[in-house]
PDB file of C-alpha atoms in Angstrom:
ATOM      1  CA  PRO A   2       0.107  -0.219  -0.107  1.00  0.00           C
ATOM      2  CA  GLY A   3       1.404   3.688  -0.507  1.00  0.00           C
ATOM      3  CA  ASP A   4       2.391   5.839  -3.027  1.00  0.00           C
ATOM      4  CA  GLN A   5       3.622   3.142  -6.316  1.00  0.00           C
ATOM      5  CA  GLY A   6       3.515   5.895  -9.076  1.00  0.00           C
ATOM      6  CA  GLU A   7       1.154   6.856 -11.793  1.00  0.00           C
ATOM      7  CA  VAL A   8      -0.360   5.143 -14.488  1.00  0.00           C
ATOM      8  CA  ALA A   9       2.268   4.826 -17.867  1.00  0.00           C
ATOM      9  CA  ARG A  10       0.914   7.835 -19.949  1.00  0.00           C
ATOM     10  CA  GLU A  11       0.198   5.375 -23.065  1.00  0.00           C
ATOM     11  CA  VAL A  12      -2.181   3.204 -20.492  1.00  0.00           C
ATOM     12  CA  ALA A  13      -4.197   6.366 -18.952  1.00  0.00           C
ATOM     13  CA  GLU A  14      -4.436   7.309 -23.140  1.00  0.00           C
ATOM     14  CA  ALA A  15      -5.923   3.918 -23.986  1.00  0.00           C
ATOM     15  CA  LEU A  16      -8.645   3.248 -20.570  1.00  0.00           C
ATOM     16  CA  GLY A  17      -9.769   7.523 -21.020  1.00  0.00           C
ATOM     17  CA  PHE A  18      -7.865   7.807 -17.696  1.00  0.00           C
ATOM     18  CA  PRO A  19      -6.934  11.636 -17.098  1.00  0.00           C
ATOM     19  CA  GLN A  20      -3.194  12.442 -16.343  1.00  0.00           C
ATOM     20  CA  GLY A  21      -1.685  11.823 -13.597  1.00  0.00           C
ATOM     21  CA  VAL A  22      -3.661   9.045 -11.962  1.00  0.00           C
ATOM     22  CA  GLN A  23      -1.560   7.137  -8.744  1.00  0.00           C
ATOM     23  CA  VAL A  24      -1.421   3.643  -8.093  1.00  0.00           C
ATOM     24  CA  ARG A  25      -1.860   3.497  -4.596  1.00  0.00           C
ATOM     25  CA  LEU A  26      -1.270  -1.170  -4.135  1.00  0.00           C
ATOM     26  CA  ARG A  27       0.119  -3.435  -6.050  1.00  0.00           C
ATOM     27  CA  ALA A  28      -0.422  -6.840  -5.178  1.00  0.00           C
ATOM     28  CA  GLY A  29      -1.506 -10.584  -6.981  1.00  0.00           C
ATOM     29  CA  ASP A  30      -4.697 -11.789  -7.048  1.00  0.00           C
ATOM     30  CA  GLN A  31      -4.504 -14.175  -4.327  1.00  0.00           C
ATOM     31  CA  PRO A  32      -2.969 -11.692  -2.044  1.00  0.00           C
ATOM     32  CA  MET A  33      -6.084  -9.242  -2.496  1.00  0.00           C
ATOM     33  CA  ASN A  34      -8.149 -12.009  -2.128  1.00  0.00           C
ATOM     34  CA  GLY A  35      -7.199 -12.658   1.143  1.00  0.00           C
ATOM     35  CA  PHE A  36      -6.758  -8.942   1.988  1.00  0.00           C
ATOM     36  CA  ALA A  37     -10.207  -8.829   0.945  1.00  0.00           C
ATOM     37  CA  LEU A  38     -11.818 -11.787   3.373  1.00  0.00           C
ATOM     38  CA  GLY A  39     -10.125 -10.634   6.206  1.00  0.00           C
ATOM     39  CA  ALA A  40      -6.913 -13.036   5.913  1.00  0.00           C
ATOM     40  CA  GLY A  41      -4.638 -10.488   6.842  1.00  0.00           C
ATOM     41  CA  GLY A  42      -2.932  -8.638   9.828  1.00  0.00           C
ATOM     42  CA  ARG A  43      -0.249  -9.698  11.984  1.00  0.00           C
ATOM     43  CA  ALA A  44      -0.812 -13.079  12.320  1.00  0.00           C
ATOM     44  CA  LYS A  45       1.515 -14.954  14.395  1.00  0.00           C
ATOM     45  CA  GLY A  46       2.645 -18.957  13.428  1.00  0.00           C
ATOM     46  CA  ARG A  47       3.475 -20.920  15.573  1.00  0.00           C
ATOM     47  CA  ALA A  48       7.247 -20.972  15.998  1.00  0.00           C
ATOM     48  CA  GLY A  49       6.386 -17.131  17.010  1.00  0.00           C
ATOM     49  CA  GLY A  50       3.895 -17.629  19.090  1.00  0.00           C
ATOM     50  CA  GLY A  51       1.232 -15.181  20.192  1.00  0.00           C
ATOM     51  CA  GLU A  52      -2.276 -14.555  18.326  1.00  0.00           C
ATOM     52  CA  THR A  53      -2.698 -16.622  15.192  1.00  0.00           C
ATOM     53  CA  GLY A  54      -4.209 -14.905  11.780  1.00  0.00           C
ATOM     54  CA  ARG A  55      -7.905 -14.268  11.465  1.00  0.00           C
ATOM     55  CA  CYS A  56      -8.649 -17.290   8.675  1.00  0.00           C
ATOM     56  CA  TRP A  57      -8.615 -18.890   5.885  1.00  0.00           C
ATOM     57  CA  ALA A  58      -9.309 -17.739   2.755  1.00  0.00           C
ATOM     58  CA  ALA A  59     -10.570 -19.858   0.443  1.00  0.00           C
ATOM     59  CA  SER A  60     -11.601 -19.376  -3.564  1.00  0.00           C
ATOM     60  CA  ALA A  61     -12.917 -22.319  -5.706  1.00  0.00           C
ATOM     61  CA  GLY A  62     -12.417 -21.726  -9.521  1.00  0.00           C
ATOM     62  CA  THR A  63     -10.513 -23.333 -12.281  1.00  0.00           C
ATOM     63  CA  SER A  64      -8.184 -24.519  -9.188  1.00  0.00           C
ATOM     64  CA  GLY A  65      -8.759 -24.337  -5.741  1.00  0.00           C
ATOM     65  CA  VAL A  66      -7.046 -21.978  -3.176  1.00  0.00           C
ATOM     66  CA  LEU A  67      -6.556 -21.975   0.371  1.00  0.00           C
ATOM     67  CA  TYR A  68      -4.194 -19.382   1.511  1.00  0.00           C
ATOM     68  CA  ARG A  69      -3.267 -17.648   5.431  1.00  0.00           C
ATOM     69  CA  VAL A  70      -0.945 -14.981   7.104  1.00  0.00           C
ATOM     70  CA  ASP A  71       2.035 -15.656   9.624  1.00  0.00           C
ATOM     71  CA  ASP A  72       4.967 -13.918  10.606  1.00  0.00           C
ATOM     72  CA  ARG A  73       7.206 -16.819   9.990  1.00  0.00           C
ATOM     73  CA  MET A  74      10.204 -16.459   7.461  1.00  0.00           C
ATOM     74  CA  GLU A  75      10.826 -19.315   6.381  1.00  0.00           C
ATOM     75  CA  ALA A  76       9.975 -21.111   3.109  1.00  0.00           C
ATOM     76  CA  ASP A  77       8.191 -24.658   3.093  1.00  0.00           C
ATOM     77  CA  ARG A  78      11.040 -26.867   3.084  1.00  0.00           C
ATOM     78  CA  SER A  79       8.253 -30.187   1.770  1.00  0.00           C
ATOM     79  CA  GLY A  80       7.143 -27.858  -1.083  1.00  0.00           C
ATOM     80  CA  VAL A  81       3.574 -28.231  -0.420  1.00  0.00           C
ATOM     81  CA  SER A  82       2.813 -24.754  -0.297  1.00  0.00           C
ATOM     82  CA  ASN A  83       4.244 -21.476  -1.764  1.00  0.00           C
ATOM     83  CA  ARG A  84       5.130 -18.306   0.801  1.00  0.00           C
ATOM     84  CA  PHE A  85       5.755 -14.473  -0.159  1.00  0.00           C
ATOM     85  CA  ALA A  86       5.655 -11.584   1.565  1.00  0.00           C
ATOM     86  CA  HIS A  87       1.560 -10.430   1.865  1.00  0.00           C
ATOM     87  CA  ILE A  88       0.270  -7.052   1.639  1.00  0.00           C
ATOM     88  CA  GLY A  89       1.865  -4.778   4.326  1.00  0.00           C
ATOM     89  CA  HIS A  90       5.055  -6.455   4.825  1.00  0.00           C
ATOM     90  CA  ALA A  91       7.921  -5.099   6.761  1.00  0.00           C
ATOM     91  CA  PRO A  92      11.172  -6.106   7.804  1.00  0.00           C
ATOM     92  CA  ASP A  93      10.028  -4.898  11.263  1.00  0.00           C
ATOM     93  CA  SER A  94       6.304  -6.143  10.769  1.00  0.00           C
ATOM     94  CA  PRO A  95       6.413  -9.048   8.430  1.00  0.00           C
ATOM     95  CA  ALA A  96       3.258 -10.607   7.047  1.00  0.00           C
ATOM     96  CA  ILE A  97       4.242 -13.929   5.304  1.00  0.00           C
ATOM     97  CA  GLY A  98       1.388 -15.515   3.596  1.00  0.00           C
ATOM     98  CA  THR A  99       1.210 -19.253   2.973  1.00  0.00           C
ATOM     99  CA  LEU A 100      -0.849 -20.072  -0.551  1.00  0.00           C
ATOM    100  CA  PHE A 101      -1.720 -24.081  -1.550  1.00  0.00           C
ATOM    101  CA  CYS A 102      -3.344 -24.518  -4.655  1.00  0.00           C
ATOM    102  CA  LEU A 103      -5.163 -27.645  -5.752  1.00  0.00           C
ATOM    103  CA  ASN A 104      -5.254 -27.627  -9.319  1.00  0.00           C
ATOM    104  CA  GLY A 105      -8.049 -30.735  -9.868  1.00  0.00           C
ATOM    105  CA  ALA A 106     -11.000 -28.170  -8.301  1.00  0.00           C
ATOM    106  CA  GLY A 107     -13.408 -26.336 -10.173  1.00  0.00           C
ATOM    107  CA  ARG A 108     -11.560 -27.215 -13.358  1.00  0.00           C
ATOM    108  CA  ALA A 109     -13.867 -31.091 -12.742  1.00  0.00           C
ATOM    109  CA  TYR A 110     -16.576 -29.756 -11.790  1.00  0.00           C
ATOM    110  CA  ALA A 111     -16.674 -27.811 -15.005  1.00  0.00           C
ATOM    111  CA  TRP A 112     -15.463 -30.805 -17.254  1.00  0.00           C
ATOM    112  CA  LEU A 113     -18.549 -33.307 -15.121  1.00  0.00           C
ATOM    113  CA  ARG A 114     -20.797 -30.357 -16.487  1.00  0.00           C
ATOM    114  CA  SER A 115     -19.479 -30.073 -20.707  1.00  0.00           C
ATOM    115  CA  THR A 116     -19.301 -33.911 -20.837  1.00  0.00           C
ATOM    116  CA  TRP A 117     -22.321 -35.312 -18.850  1.00  0.00           C
ATOM    117  CA  PHE A 118     -24.238 -32.668 -18.716  1.00  0.00           C
ATOM    118  CA  PRO A 119     -23.948 -30.696 -21.523  1.00  0.00           C
ATOM    119  CA  GLY A 120     -26.435 -27.555 -21.705  1.00  0.00           C
ATOM    120  CA  ALA A 121     -27.197 -28.470 -18.074  1.00  0.00           C
ATOM    121  CA  GLY A 122     -26.496 -25.623 -15.301  1.00  0.00           C
ATOM    122  CA  TYR A 123     -24.628 -25.415 -12.840  1.00  0.00           C
ATOM    123  CA  GLY A 124     -27.357 -25.256 -10.429  1.00  0.00           C
ATOM    124  CA  GLU A 125     -29.032 -28.101 -11.832  1.00  0.00           C
ATOM    125  CA  LEU A 126     -26.363 -30.157 -11.104  1.00  0.00           C
ATOM    126  CA  ASN A 127     -26.230 -28.794  -7.066  1.00  0.00           C
ATOM    127  CA  GLU A 128     -29.876 -29.431  -6.926  1.00  0.00           C
ATOM    128  CA  LEU A 129     -28.997 -33.243  -8.734  1.00  0.00           C
ATOM    129  CA  ALA A 130     -26.154 -33.003  -6.082  1.00  0.00           C
ATOM    130  CA  ALA A 131     -28.232 -32.529  -2.953  1.00  0.00           C
ATOM    131  CA  SER A 132     -30.649 -35.726  -4.260  1.00  0.00           C
ATOM    132  CA  ALA A 133     -27.381 -37.992  -2.958  1.00  0.00           C
ATOM    133  CA  PRO A 134     -27.012 -39.418  -0.120  1.00  0.00           C
ATOM    134  CA  ALA A 135     -23.558 -37.917   2.005  1.00  0.00           C
ATOM    135  CA  GLY A 136     -21.060 -40.413   1.386  1.00  0.00           C
ATOM    136  CA  CYS A 137     -22.593 -40.846  -1.753  1.00  0.00           C
ATOM    137  CA  ASP A 138     -22.833 -44.785  -1.458  1.00  0.00           C
ATOM    138  CA  GLY A 139     -19.653 -45.346  -1.078  1.00  0.00           C
ATOM    139  CA  VAL A 140     -18.605 -43.602  -4.330  1.00  0.00           C
ATOM    140  CA  ARG A 141     -15.359 -41.963  -4.427  1.00  0.00           C
ATOM    141  CA  PHE A 142     -14.176 -39.326  -6.691  1.00  0.00           C
ATOM    142  CA  HIS A 143     -10.709 -37.783  -6.759  1.00  0.00           C
ATOM    143  CA  PRO A 144     -10.281 -35.005  -8.881  1.00  0.00           C
ATOM    144  CA  PHE A 145      -6.606 -34.795  -9.814  1.00  0.00           C
ATOM    145  CA  GLY A 146      -7.150 -34.821 -13.031  1.00  0.00           C
ATOM    146  CA  ASN A 147      -6.087 -30.821 -14.031  1.00  0.00           C
ATOM    147  CA  GLY A 148      -1.776 -31.663 -13.974  1.00  0.00           C
ATOM    148  CA  ALA A 149       0.405 -31.912 -11.670  1.00  0.00           C
ATOM    149  CA  GLU A 150      -0.288 -31.414  -7.968  1.00  0.00           C
ATOM    150  CA  ARG A 151       2.299 -30.690  -5.100  1.00  0.00           C
ATOM    151  CA  MET A 152       0.319 -32.219  -2.494  1.00  0.00           C
ATOM    152  CA  PHE A 153       1.730 -34.970  -3.844  1.00  0.00           C
ATOM    153  CA  GLY A 154       5.482 -34.052  -4.367  1.00  0.00           C
ATOM    154  CA  ASN A 155       4.254 -32.828  -8.254  1.00  0.00           C
ATOM    155  CA  ARG A 156       2.542 -36.361  -9.127  1.00  0.00           C
ATOM    156  CA  VAL A 157       0.489 -36.600 -11.877  1.00  0.00           C
ATOM    157  CA  LEU A 158      -2.191 -38.665 -10.173  1.00  0.00           C
ATOM    158  CA  GLY A 159      -4.885 -38.613 -12.622  1.00  0.00           C
ATOM    159  CA  ALA A 160      -9.043 -38.545 -12.305  1.00  0.00           C
ATOM    160  CA  GLY A 161     -11.816 -40.845 -11.420  1.00  0.00           C
ATOM    161  CA  TRP A 162     -14.143 -42.157  -9.377  1.00  0.00           C
ATOM    162  CA  ARG A 163     -13.713 -45.855  -7.169  1.00  0.00           C
ATOM    163  CA  GLY A 164     -16.466 -48.036  -5.250  1.00  0.00           C
ATOM    164  CA  LEU A 165     -18.750 -47.456  -9.055  1.00  0.00           C
ATOM    165  CA  ASP A 166     -21.735 -49.599  -8.651  1.00  0.00           C
ATOM    166  CA  PHE A 167     -23.695 -50.135 -12.086  1.00  0.00           C
ATOM    167  CA  ASN A 168     -26.733 -51.664  -9.505  1.00  0.00           C
ATOM    168  CA  ARG A 169     -26.757 -48.918  -7.200  1.00  0.00           C
ATOM    169  CA  HIS A 170     -25.392 -45.432  -8.510  1.00  0.00           C
ATOM    170  CA  GLY A 171     -26.387 -43.022 -11.077  1.00  0.00           C
ATOM    171  CA  GLN A 172     -25.993 -39.465 -12.008  1.00  0.00           C
ATOM    172  CA  ALA A 173     -26.393 -38.266  -8.405  1.00  0.00           C
ATOM    173  CA  HIS A 174     -24.059 -40.106  -6.853  1.00  0.00           C
ATOM    174  CA  MET A 175     -21.821 -39.975  -9.901  1.00  0.00           C
ATOM    175  CA  VAL A 176     -22.067 -35.483  -9.205  1.00  0.00           C
ATOM    176  CA  ARG A 177     -21.926 -35.104  -5.651  1.00  0.00           C
ATOM    177  CA  SER A 178     -18.844 -37.618  -5.750  1.00  0.00           C
ATOM    178  CA  VAL A 179     -17.048 -34.820  -7.748  1.00  0.00           C
ATOM    179  CA  LEU A 180     -18.003 -31.983  -4.847  1.00  0.00           C
ATOM    180  CA  GLU A 181     -16.750 -34.280  -2.062  1.00  0.00           C
ATOM    181  CA  GLY A 182     -14.068 -35.297  -3.439  1.00  0.00           C
ATOM    182  CA  ILE A 183     -12.940 -31.557  -4.201  1.00  0.00           C
ATOM    183  CA  ALA A 184     -13.991 -31.188  -0.612  1.00  0.00           C
ATOM    184  CA  PHE A 185     -12.028 -34.096   0.517  1.00  0.00           C
ATOM    185  CA  ALA A 186      -8.787 -32.652  -1.116  1.00  0.00           C
ATOM    186  CA  PHE A 187      -8.763 -29.130   0.413  1.00  0.00           C
ATOM    187  CA  ALA A 188      -9.115 -30.608   3.521  1.00  0.00           C
ATOM    188  CA  ALA A 189      -6.149 -33.210   3.065  1.00  0.00           C
ATOM    189  CA  GLY A 190      -3.902 -29.594   2.199  1.00  0.00           C
ATOM    190  CA  MET A 191      -4.955 -27.682   5.171  1.00  0.00           C
ATOM    191  CA  GLU A 192      -4.332 -30.960   7.413  1.00  0.00           C
ATOM    192  CA  ARG A 193      -0.866 -30.529   5.823  1.00  0.00           C
ATOM    193  CA  LEU A 194      -0.091 -27.373   6.329  1.00  0.00           C
ATOM    194  CA  ASP A 195      -1.649 -27.037   9.670  1.00  0.00           C
ATOM    195  CA  ARG A 196       1.335 -29.699  10.701  1.00  0.00           C
ATOM    196  CA  ASP A 197       3.697 -26.234  10.985  1.00  0.00           C
ATOM    197  CA  LEU A 198       1.372 -23.697  10.763  1.00  0.00           C
ATOM    198  CA  ALA A 199      -1.144 -22.782  13.899  1.00  0.00           C
ATOM    199  CA  PRO A 200      -4.678 -23.700  13.229  1.00  0.00           C
ATOM    200  CA  LEU A 201      -7.024 -20.778  12.618  1.00  0.00           C
ATOM    201  CA  PRO A 202     -10.655 -20.352  13.751  1.00  0.00           C
ATOM    202  CA  GLY A 203     -12.311 -20.628  10.292  1.00  0.00           C
ATOM    203  CA  ILE A 204     -12.678 -19.994   6.827  1.00  0.00           C
ATOM    204  CA  ARG A 205     -13.984 -17.241   4.586  1.00  0.00           C
ATOM    205  CA  ALA A 206     -14.280 -17.349   1.130  1.00  0.00           C
ATOM    206  CA  PRO A 207     -16.228 -15.260  -1.537  1.00  0.00           C
ATOM    207  CA  HIS A 208     -19.534 -16.362  -3.120  1.00  0.00           C
ATOM    208  CA  ALA A 209     -17.776 -17.370  -6.680  1.00  0.00           C
ATOM    209  CA  GLY A 210     -17.082 -20.749  -8.183  1.00  0.00           C
ATOM    210  CA  LEU A 211     -17.586 -23.797  -6.173  1.00  0.00           C
ATOM    211  CA  PHE A 212     -18.539 -21.873  -2.532  1.00  0.00           C
ATOM    212  CA  ARG A 213     -21.838 -20.910  -4.337  1.00  0.00           C
ATOM    213  CA  SER A 214     -22.975 -24.706  -3.945  1.00  0.00           C
ATOM    214  CA  LYS A 215     -24.217 -24.876  -0.791  1.00  0.00           C
ATOM    215  CA  LEU A 216     -22.870 -28.241  -0.468  1.00  0.00           C
ATOM    216  CA  PHE A 217     -19.855 -28.245  -1.500  1.00  0.00           C
ATOM    217  CA  THR A 218     -19.489 -25.818   1.668  1.00  0.00           C
ATOM    218  CA  VAL A 219     -21.247 -27.782   4.274  1.00  0.00           C
ATOM    219  CA  SER A 220     -18.909 -30.515   2.989  1.00  0.00           C
ATOM    220  CA  LEU A 221     -15.882 -28.596   3.421  1.00  0.00           C
ATOM    221  CA  SER A 222     -17.287 -27.306   6.568  1.00  0.00           C
ATOM    222  CA  SER A 223     -17.794 -30.710   8.351  1.00  0.00           C
ATOM    223  CA  LEU A 224     -14.926 -32.059   6.946  1.00  0.00           C
ATOM    224  CA  THR A 225     -12.507 -29.503   8.578  1.00  0.00           C
ATOM    225  CA  GLY A 226     -14.389 -29.051  11.463  1.00  0.00           C
ATOM    226  CA  LEU A 227     -14.325 -25.103  10.807  1.00  0.00           C
ATOM    227  CA  PRO A 228     -17.546 -22.682   9.929  1.00  0.00           C
ATOM    228  CA  VAL A 229     -16.868 -20.992   6.389  1.00  0.00           C
ATOM    229  CA  GLU A 230     -18.532 -17.469   5.764  1.00  0.00           C
ATOM    230  CA  ILE A 231     -19.751 -16.428   2.202  1.00  0.00           C
ATOM    231  CA  VAL A 232     -18.633 -12.554   1.693  1.00  0.00           C
ATOM    232  CA  ARG A 233     -19.408 -10.797  -0.698  1.00  0.00           C
ATOM    233  CA  ALA A 234     -16.404  -9.410  -1.704  1.00  0.00           C
ATOM    234  CA  ASP A 235     -13.286 -10.533  -4.032  1.00  0.00           C
ATOM    235  CA  GLY A 236      -9.932  -9.301  -4.538  1.00  0.00           C
ATOM    236  CA  ALA A 237     -10.854  -7.288  -6.881  1.00  0.00           C
ATOM    237  CA  TRP A 238     -13.549  -4.910  -4.596  1.00  0.00           C
ATOM    238  CA  GLY A 239     -10.485  -5.824  -2.121  1.00  0.00           C
ATOM    239  CA  ALA A 240      -7.974  -4.345  -4.611  1.00  0.00           C
ATOM    240  CA  ALA A 241     -10.382  -0.810  -5.144  1.00  0.00           C
ATOM    241  CA  LEU A 242     -10.688  -0.581  -0.917  1.00  0.00           C
ATOM    242  CA  GLY A 243      -7.442  -1.354  -0.240  1.00  0.00           C
ATOM    243  CA  ALA A 244      -5.887   1.942  -2.466  1.00  0.00           C
ATOM    244  CA  ALA A 245      -8.183   3.653  -0.468  1.00  0.00           C
ATOM    245  CA  GLY A 246      -6.752   3.073   2.883  1.00  0.00           C
ATOM    246  CA  ALA A 247      -9.492   0.036   3.960  1.00  0.00           C
ATOM    247  CA  GLU A 248      -7.962  -1.864   6.593  1.00  0.00           C
ATOM    248  CA  SER A 249     -10.513  -5.196   5.545  1.00  0.00           C
ATOM    249  CA  VAL A 250     -12.724  -5.409   2.802  1.00  0.00           C
ATOM    250  CA  ALA A 251     -14.750  -7.837   4.758  1.00  0.00           C
ATOM    251  CA  GLU A 252     -15.544  -5.555   7.550  1.00  0.00           C
ATOM    252  CA  ALA A 253     -16.416  -2.855   4.864  1.00  0.00           C
ATOM    253  CA  ALA A 254     -18.728  -5.486   3.135  1.00  0.00           C
ATOM    254  CA  ALA A 255     -20.660  -6.314   6.742  1.00  0.00           C
ATOM    255  CA  GLU A 256     -21.218  -2.132   7.722  1.00  0.00           C
ATOM    256  CA  SER A 257     -22.306  -1.272   3.800  1.00  0.00           C
ATOM    257  CA  GLY A 258     -25.207  -4.108   4.201  1.00  0.00           C
ATOM    258  CA  SER A 259     -23.695  -7.507   2.429  1.00  0.00           C
ATOM    259  CA  PRO A 260     -22.989  -9.485   5.845  1.00  0.00           C
ATOM    260  CA  ALA A 261     -21.853 -12.723   5.243  1.00  0.00           C
ATOM    261  CA  GLU A 262     -23.409 -16.183   5.475  1.00  0.00           C
ATOM    262  CA  SER A 263     -22.528 -18.429   7.538  1.00  0.00           C
ATOM    263  CA  TYR A 264     -22.452 -22.683   7.557  1.00  0.00           C
ATOM    264  CA  GLY A 265     -21.296 -25.022  10.474  1.00  0.00           C
ATOM    265  CA  PRO A 266     -20.524 -28.782  10.165  1.00  0.00           C
ATOM    266  CA  GLY A 267     -23.099 -30.657   9.497  1.00  0.00           C
ATOM    267  CA  ALA A 268     -25.412 -27.911   8.372  1.00  0.00           C
ATOM    268  CA  ARG A 269     -28.682 -28.734   6.836  1.00  0.00           C
ATOM    269  CA  ILE A 270     -28.130 -28.819   2.731  1.00  0.00           C
ATOM    270  CA  ALA A 271     -31.392 -28.384   1.279  1.00  0.00           C
TER     271      ALA A 271
END
């Protein structure tokens, strides 16, 4: 945050901006998403003791991301996550973002829709999935079909179903198993990061991607044991308010009449 220079003359002309527009904030998409969802602050990791971060910031578009902030100035030697300076980091007040990426998240659900249910909307698929029981009567889906996964040492495992029974399982089981499989993969990534970092009390996500599915959201909450808040804010909004000096877009959202929806473990899907 702060004075980052001015918009270049040729860029300003192309966008129709007046000359001299200041750049007040620079950050990557996931740090900005984390800022928007309230995952920033001066969180402390186990090594540093003290107060933990506010929450996990999550997103689930083509890939799925878990992001958090602490003050640990060290790399993840396992290679499972990336660690880099978060918004507002300073040498005497470190703020380090930890990012876990699951390649096969929304990409798996998009593949399912385009391949097996062309013409159907995601809302229809969500309703169909909700008609199957939790656990899908034993069907398991592994969502690892979008390239190498860092949580498995950069191996390409491939996606697929297990336990499919032609006599018991139908479309609803297959759709729900994809959502549950992605939620399980998210939870496994969080469990891996929690080995080295202090646990956080909850998850926040924008009302976008797979988090538009209540079934997926409740499944993730149940698997992690953490409440999930759906906030009507995203990285773009965070960039706008951050440049204006706001500390937390999530707090601004609550004040502006856009309260978060919250789902706890075991919440009713319907």
